[in-house]
Amino acid sequence: SALSVSSRFTSVLVAAGSLGLAGGLLWLSLRHADVAAVGAALRAAEWSWLVPMALVTVLSVVLRAWRWRVLLASLAAPTSPSGGPAPSLELATGATLLGYLVNYAAPRAGEVARAANVAARSRLPFASVAGTVVAERVLDVLT
């Protein structure tokens, strides 16, 4: 019982701290914004482009995750030393999105975060998963 109260208190404290940090960072980024100009820009925006842009963005993320999953599947092959099951498209997509999120705070750290996420949630070794991230970056540069 004492453990569950402590666990709940910790969860509430973490949530409050996260909200406080988010609020503080939002305030720092918007404190000098011209609210009237932002409102005018939003009223003048062409909102009909929002749906196609969202669809293209989702498709782009899923295709990138699928491409990465193809590389990860080679690690899970029966002839591979790790030999575990191939990570799902859902896992690869979630890790890709996590990488994007981390890149906002620390550019290029998202690549490490997504490799760590997949390694932690699968039986694949981190070094091998990180190698697929490097291979994917090389493919990006070549294309």
mmCIF file of C-alpha atoms in Angstrom:
data_model
loop_
_atom_site.group_PDB
_atom_site.id
_atom_site.type_symbol
_atom_site.label_atom_id
_atom_site.label_comp_id
_atom_site.label_asym_id
_atom_site.label_seq_id
_atom_site.Cartn_x
_atom_site.Cartn_y
_atom_site.Cartn_z
ATOM 1 C CA SER A 1 0.000 0.000 0.000
ATOM 2 C CA ALA A 2 2.803 2.410 0.898
ATOM 3 C CA LEU A 3 4.564 1.449 -2.313
ATOM 4 C CA SER A 4 1.523 2.236 -4.459
ATOM 5 C CA VAL A 5 1.081 5.650 -2.770
ATOM 6 C CA SER A 6 4.748 6.407 -3.355
ATOM 7 C CA SER A 7 4.451 5.242 -6.967
ATOM 8 C CA ARG A 8 1.361 7.392 -7.545
ATOM 9 C CA PHE A 9 3.015 10.386 -5.902
ATOM 10 C CA THR A 10 6.069 9.933 -8.116
ATOM 11 C CA SER A 11 3.856 9.716 -11.213
ATOM 12 C CA VAL A 12 2.005 12.884 -10.251
ATOM 13 C CA LEU A 13 5.288 14.650 -9.500
ATOM 14 C CA VAL A 14 6.763 13.632 -12.860
ATOM 15 C CA ALA A 15 3.601 14.755 -14.694
ATOM 16 C CA ALA A 16 3.586 18.103 -12.853
ATOM 17 C CA GLY A 17 7.271 18.616 -13.574
ATOM 18 C CA SER A 18 6.763 17.772 -17.248
ATOM 19 C CA LEU A 19 3.866 20.218 -17.525
ATOM 20 C CA GLY A 20 5.864 22.893 -15.711
ATOM 21 C CA LEU A 21 8.835 22.388 -18.016
ATOM 22 C CA ALA A 22 6.621 22.425 -21.111
ATOM 23 C CA GLY A 23 4.863 25.583 -19.916
ATOM 24 C CA GLY A 24 8.159 27.299 -19.161
ATOM 25 C CA LEU A 25 9.632 26.396 -22.540
ATOM 26 C CA LEU A 26 6.445 27.515 -24.298
ATOM 27 C CA TRP A 27 6.579 30.835 -22.459
ATOM 28 C CA LEU A 28 10.270 31.299 -23.375
ATOM 29 C CA SER A 29 9.597 30.621 -27.049
ATOM 30 C CA LEU A 30 6.502 32.840 -27.303
ATOM 31 C CA ARG A 31 7.258 35.706 -24.907
ATOM 32 C CA HIS A 32 8.235 38.131 -27.693
ATOM 33 C CA ALA A 33 5.703 36.921 -30.278
ATOM 34 C CA ASP A 34 3.379 39.462 -31.826
ATOM 35 C CA VAL A 35 0.036 37.829 -31.038
ATOM 36 C CA ALA A 36 -1.863 40.086 -33.473
ATOM 37 C CA ALA A 37 0.491 39.167 -36.326
ATOM 38 C CA VAL A 38 0.177 35.461 -35.500
ATOM 39 C CA GLY A 39 -3.621 35.781 -35.490
ATOM 40 C CA ALA A 40 -3.573 37.590 -38.833
ATOM 41 C CA ALA A 41 -1.311 34.928 -40.337
ATOM 42 C CA LEU A 42 -3.609 32.153 -39.087
ATOM 43 C CA ARG A 43 -6.668 33.891 -40.552
ATOM 44 C CA ALA A 44 -4.898 34.315 -43.902
ATOM 45 C CA ALA A 45 -3.630 30.732 -44.000
ATOM 46 C CA GLU A 46 -4.861 28.361 -46.715
ATOM 47 C CA TRP A 47 -6.290 25.653 -44.426
ATOM 48 C CA SER A 48 -7.286 23.380 -47.321
ATOM 49 C CA TRP A 49 -3.636 22.286 -47.566
ATOM 50 C CA LEU A 50 -3.645 20.919 -44.013
ATOM 51 C CA VAL A 51 -5.180 17.510 -44.823
ATOM 52 C CA PRO A 52 -2.943 16.695 -47.822
ATOM 53 C CA MET A 53 0.099 17.857 -45.853
ATOM 54 C CA ALA A 54 -0.853 15.624 -42.910
ATOM 55 C CA LEU A 55 -1.364 12.621 -45.207
ATOM 56 C CA VAL A 56 1.981 13.136 -46.935
ATOM 57 C CA THR A 57 3.692 13.522 -43.557
ATOM 58 C CA VAL A 58 2.181 10.290 -42.194
ATOM 59 C CA LEU A 59 3.055 8.451 -45.415
ATOM 60 C CA SER A 60 6.620 9.764 -45.238
ATOM 61 C CA VAL A 61 7.085 8.546 -41.653
ATOM 62 C CA VAL A 62 5.597 5.118 -42.377
ATOM 63 C CA LEU A 63 7.717 4.683 -45.535
ATOM 64 C CA ARG A 64 10.871 5.660 -43.664
ATOM 65 C CA ALA A 65 9.998 3.213 -40.873
ATOM 66 C CA TRP A 66 9.278 0.479 -43.434
ATOM 67 C CA ARG A 67 12.642 1.099 -45.125
ATOM 68 C CA TRP A 68 14.384 0.905 -41.746
ATOM 69 C CA ARG A 69 12.466 -2.261 -40.905
ATOM 70 C CA VAL A 70 13.842 -3.884 -44.086
ATOM 71 C CA LEU A 71 17.350 -3.207 -42.750
ATOM 72 C CA LEU A 72 16.375 -4.447 -39.284
ATOM 73 C CA ALA A 73 14.935 -7.653 -40.761
ATOM 74 C CA SER A 74 18.408 -8.600 -41.967
ATOM 75 C CA LEU A 75 19.521 -8.593 -38.318
ATOM 76 C CA ALA A 76 16.708 -10.944 -37.414
ATOM 77 C CA ALA A 77 17.450 -13.422 -40.204
ATOM 78 C CA PRO A 78 18.112 -17.036 -39.107
ATOM 79 C CA THR A 79 21.738 -16.730 -40.253
ATOM 80 C CA SER A 80 22.263 -13.637 -38.118
ATOM 81 C CA PRO A 81 23.951 -14.029 -34.709
ATOM 82 C CA SER A 82 21.073 -12.206 -32.988
ATOM 83 C CA GLY A 83 18.465 -14.326 -34.755
ATOM 84 C CA GLY A 84 15.509 -12.741 -32.952
ATOM 85 C CA PRO A 85 12.206 -11.857 -34.602
ATOM 86 C CA ALA A 86 12.146 -8.853 -36.911
ATOM 87 C CA PRO A 87 10.774 -5.725 -35.253
ATOM 88 C CA SER A 88 7.252 -4.854 -36.345
ATOM 89 C CA LEU A 89 6.395 -1.911 -38.568
ATOM 90 C CA GLU A 90 4.564 -0.450 -35.565
ATOM 91 C CA LEU A 91 7.750 -0.594 -33.456
ATOM 92 C CA ALA A 92 9.867 0.901 -36.241
ATOM 93 C CA THR A 93 7.313 3.679 -36.799
ATOM 94 C CA GLY A 94 7.083 4.489 -33.101
ATOM 95 C CA ALA A 95 10.860 4.567 -32.775
ATOM 96 C CA THR A 96 11.122 6.803 -35.849
ATOM 97 C CA LEU A 97 8.623 9.235 -34.336
ATOM 98 C CA LEU A 98 10.513 9.114 -31.030
ATOM 99 C CA GLY A 99 13.689 9.970 -32.932
ATOM 100 C CA TYR A 100 12.008 12.992 -34.499
ATOM 101 C CA LEU A 101 10.834 14.139 -31.060
ATOM 102 C CA VAL A 102 14.296 13.798 -29.504
ATOM 103 C CA ASN A 103 15.870 15.618 -32.472
ATOM 104 C CA TYR A 104 13.852 18.728 -31.547
ATOM 105 C CA ALA A 105 15.648 18.892 -28.189
ATOM 106 C CA ALA A 106 19.065 17.592 -29.272
ATOM 107 C CA PRO A 107 19.743 17.340 -33.016
ATOM 108 C CA ARG A 108 21.025 13.919 -34.125
ATOM 109 C CA ALA A 109 20.424 12.434 -30.669
ATOM 110 C CA GLY A 110 17.158 11.124 -32.108
ATOM 111 C CA GLU A 111 19.070 8.571 -34.158
ATOM 112 C CA VAL A 112 20.580 7.144 -30.976
ATOM 113 C CA ALA A 113 17.192 7.267 -29.218
ATOM 114 C CA ARG A 114 15.394 5.334 -31.929
ATOM 115 C CA ALA A 115 18.140 2.700 -32.070
ATOM 116 C CA ALA A 116 18.036 2.359 -28.279
ATOM 117 C CA ASN A 117 14.246 2.113 -28.334
ATOM 118 C CA VAL A 118 14.213 -0.721 -30.882
ATOM 119 C CA ALA A 119 17.085 -2.537 -29.159
ATOM 120 C CA ALA A 120 15.294 -2.318 -25.804
ATOM 121 C CA ARG A 121 11.986 -3.566 -27.224
ATOM 122 C CA SER A 122 13.427 -6.375 -29.341
ATOM 123 C CA ARG A 123 16.093 -9.027 -28.936
ATOM 124 C CA LEU A 124 18.453 -7.185 -31.255
ATOM 125 C CA PRO A 125 21.750 -5.802 -29.917
ATOM 126 C CA PHE A 126 22.055 -2.021 -29.732
ATOM 127 C CA ALA A 127 25.285 -1.929 -31.778
ATOM 128 C CA SER A 128 23.642 -3.806 -34.638
ATOM 129 C CA VAL A 129 20.514 -1.641 -34.581
ATOM 130 C CA ALA A 130 22.695 1.489 -34.489
ATOM 131 C CA GLY A 131 24.526 0.111 -37.514
ATOM 132 C CA THR A 132 21.264 -0.008 -39.452
ATOM 133 C CA VAL A 133 20.674 3.638 -38.535
ATOM 134 C CA VAL A 134 24.103 4.532 -39.922
ATOM 135 C CA ALA A 135 23.393 2.511 -43.076
ATOM 136 C CA GLU A 136 20.070 4.311 -43.467
ATOM 137 C CA ARG A 137 21.754 7.717 -43.117
ATOM 138 C CA VAL A 138 24.259 6.701 -45.812
ATOM 139 C CA LEU A 139 21.362 5.680 -48.084
ATOM 140 C CA ASP A 140 19.758 9.078 -47.420
ATOM 141 C CA VAL A 141 22.936 10.881 -48.459
ATOM 142 C CA LEU A 142 23.324 8.771 -51.592
ATOM 143 C CA THR A 143 19.735 9.385 -52.684
#
